[in-house]
XYZ file of N, CA and C in Angstrom:
207
model
N 31.681 34.188 22.362
C 31.010 33.090 21.689
C 29.636 33.526 21.217
N 29.245 33.005 20.069
C 27.928 33.331 19.540
C 26.834 32.506 20.198
N 25.600 32.837 19.869
C 24.465 32.103 20.422
C 24.369 30.732 19.765
N 23.954 29.759 20.533
C 23.798 28.398 20.021
C 22.359 28.234 19.541
N 22.204 27.788 18.316
C 20.875 27.566 17.752
C 20.417 26.165 18.149
N 19.241 26.046 18.715
C 18.738 24.757 19.191
C 17.994 23.964 18.119
N 18.031 24.393 16.877
C 17.358 23.666 15.806
C 18.119 22.382 15.519
N 17.356 21.325 15.230
C 17.984 20.051 14.887
C 18.492 20.116 13.453
N 19.600 19.500 13.216
C 20.169 19.439 11.877
C 19.926 18.031 11.340
N 19.225 17.941 10.226
C 18.918 16.657 9.634
C 19.804 16.422 8.420
N 20.119 15.162 8.192
C 20.876 14.823 6.992
C 19.927 14.855 5.793
N 20.486 14.776 4.619
C 19.677 14.774 3.402
C 18.757 13.557 3.385
N 19.269 12.399 3.808
C 18.453 11.184 3.837
C 17.288 11.336 4.813
N 17.545 11.939 5.975
C 16.473 12.178 6.945
C 15.394 13.060 6.339
N 15.802 14.087 5.637
C 14.837 15.010 5.036
C 14.023 14.327 3.949
N 14.674 13.492 3.146
C 13.966 12.758 2.095
C 12.930 11.832 2.711
N 13.319 11.112 3.772
C 12.383 10.209 4.437
C 11.225 10.972 5.075
N 11.520 12.096 5.701
C 10.464 12.895 6.319
C 9.499 13.433 5.264
N 10.024 13.852 4.114
C 9.172 14.327 3.025
C 8.280 13.203 2.505
N 8.854 12.017 2.380
C 8.090 10.857 1.893
C 6.980 10.484 2.874
N 7.293 10.487 4.162
C 6.287 10.188 5.185
C 5.164 11.218 5.134
N 5.526 12.484 5.000
C 4.527 13.551 4.926
C 3.627 13.362 3.700
N 4.224 13.012 2.558
C 3.439 12.775 1.345
C 2.488 11.594 1.521
N 2.984 10.513 2.144
C 2.143 9.340 2.367
C 1.009 9.643 3.338
N 1.270 10.450 4.346
C 0.218 10.839 5.285
C -0.856 11.662 4.581
N -0.451 12.540 3.665
C -1.422 13.326 2.903
C -2.276 12.419 2.021
N -1.626 11.464 1.331
C -2.363 10.541 0.470
C -3.316 9.683 1.296
N -2.859 9.242 2.472
C -3.703 8.446 3.352
C -4.936 9.236 3.772
N -4.743 10.497 4.125
C -5.871 11.345 4.527
C -6.849 11.521 3.364
N -6.327 11.682 2.147
C -7.190 11.821 0.975
C -7.998 10.549 0.742
N -7.343 9.393 0.866
C -8.043 8.122 0.675
C -9.110 7.910 1.738
N -8.803 8.275 2.986
C -9.790 8.150 4.051
C -11.006 9.027 3.772
N -10.776 10.239 3.283
C -11.888 11.132 2.943
C -12.712 10.559 1.793
N -12.033 9.983 0.796
C -12.746 9.385 -0.325
C -13.606 8.217 0.140
N -13.030 7.338 0.966
C -13.779 6.191 1.468
C -14.967 6.630 2.315
N -14.762 7.649 3.125
C -15.854 8.159 3.945
C -16.979 8.696 3.060
N -16.614 9.417 2.014
C -17.615 9.921 1.077
C -18.364 8.801 0.377
N -17.642 7.765 -0.013
C -18.267 6.611 -0.659
C -19.236 5.931 0.300
N -18.813 5.747 1.544
C -19.675 5.097 2.528
C -20.943 5.917 2.771
N -20.805 7.240 2.894
C -21.980 8.086 3.085
C -22.923 7.983 1.888
N -22.353 7.959 0.692
C -23.177 7.854 -0.519
C -23.879 6.504 -0.572
N -23.175 5.429 -0.228
C -23.798 4.108 -0.220
C -24.908 4.029 0.819
N -24.687 4.655 1.978
C -25.731 4.690 3.001
C -26.955 5.432 2.483
N -26.735 6.529 1.768
C -27.853 7.275 1.189
C -28.624 6.414 0.191
N -27.893 5.682 -0.645
C -28.535 4.860 -1.659
C -29.251 3.667 -1.050
N -28.650 3.077 -0.038
C -29.187 1.860 0.561
C -30.176 2.160 1.681
N -29.993 3.286 2.357
C -30.870 3.631 3.461
C -30.505 2.953 4.766
N -29.408 2.225 4.779
C -28.966 1.538 5.988
C -27.485 1.786 6.184
N -27.045 1.677 7.437
C -25.611 1.774 7.712
C -24.957 0.437 7.391
N -23.721 0.503 6.975
C -22.970 -0.709 6.689
C -22.262 -1.166 7.947
N -22.437 -2.424 8.286
C -21.739 -3.013 9.428
C -20.752 -4.042 8.886
N -19.605 -4.135 9.499
C -18.625 -5.136 9.087
C -18.004 -4.866 7.738
N -17.814 -3.597 7.421
C -17.196 -3.237 6.148
C -15.808 -3.807 6.062
N -15.352 -4.376 4.995
C -15.962 -4.411 3.682
C -16.920 -5.583 3.476
N -16.777 -6.685 4.227
C -17.697 -7.805 4.086
C -18.336 -8.108 5.435
N -19.621 -8.405 5.443
C -20.215 -8.853 6.699
C -19.563 -10.161 7.132
N -19.531 -10.389 8.413
C -18.835 -11.576 8.917
C -19.497 -12.868 8.469
N -20.810 -12.851 8.219
C -21.511 -14.078 7.841
C -21.488 -14.346 6.336
N -20.879 -13.473 5.572
C -20.819 -13.649 4.121
C -19.610 -14.485 3.745
N -19.824 -15.401 2.820
C -18.730 -16.239 2.339
C -17.992 -15.495 1.231
N -16.669 -15.651 1.164
C -15.921 -14.987 0.087
C -16.244 -15.603 -1.273
N -16.040 -14.831 -2.316
C -16.269 -15.325 -3.670
C -15.295 -16.448 -3.992
N -15.765 -17.403 -4.787
C -14.917 -18.504 -5.229
C -14.583 -18.250 -6.692
N -13.309 -18.261 -6.999
C -12.868 -18.023 -8.361
C -12.584 -19.349 -9.048
N -13.113 -19.488 -10.249
C -12.937 -20.709 -11.021
C -11.880 -20.444 -12.080
N -10.857 -21.314 -12.170
C -9.824 -21.097 -13.189
C -10.402 -21.257 -14.598
N -9.887 -20.457 -15.505
C -10.336 -20.516 -16.898
C -9.490 -21.551 -17.623
N -10.166 -22.549 -18.185
C -9.421 -23.575 -18.926
C -9.340 -23.164 -20.389
N -8.216 -23.513 -21.022
C -8.032 -23.088 -22.412
C -8.524 -24.107 -23.394
């Protein structure tokens, strides 16, 4: 008898899903780096750290008024 290979065998669907997850993780990491860079730049411009990003807890949300025709 030959040697048994202990590698897992994945179906094509498993491989497609794993590739998609890997791509999404890469995009997520890129977005996190971009946001971190933006936050550092805003801190430099403002001179203060941002607390409660994206909105401070005491800030009211914007009110949108419908456009009448």
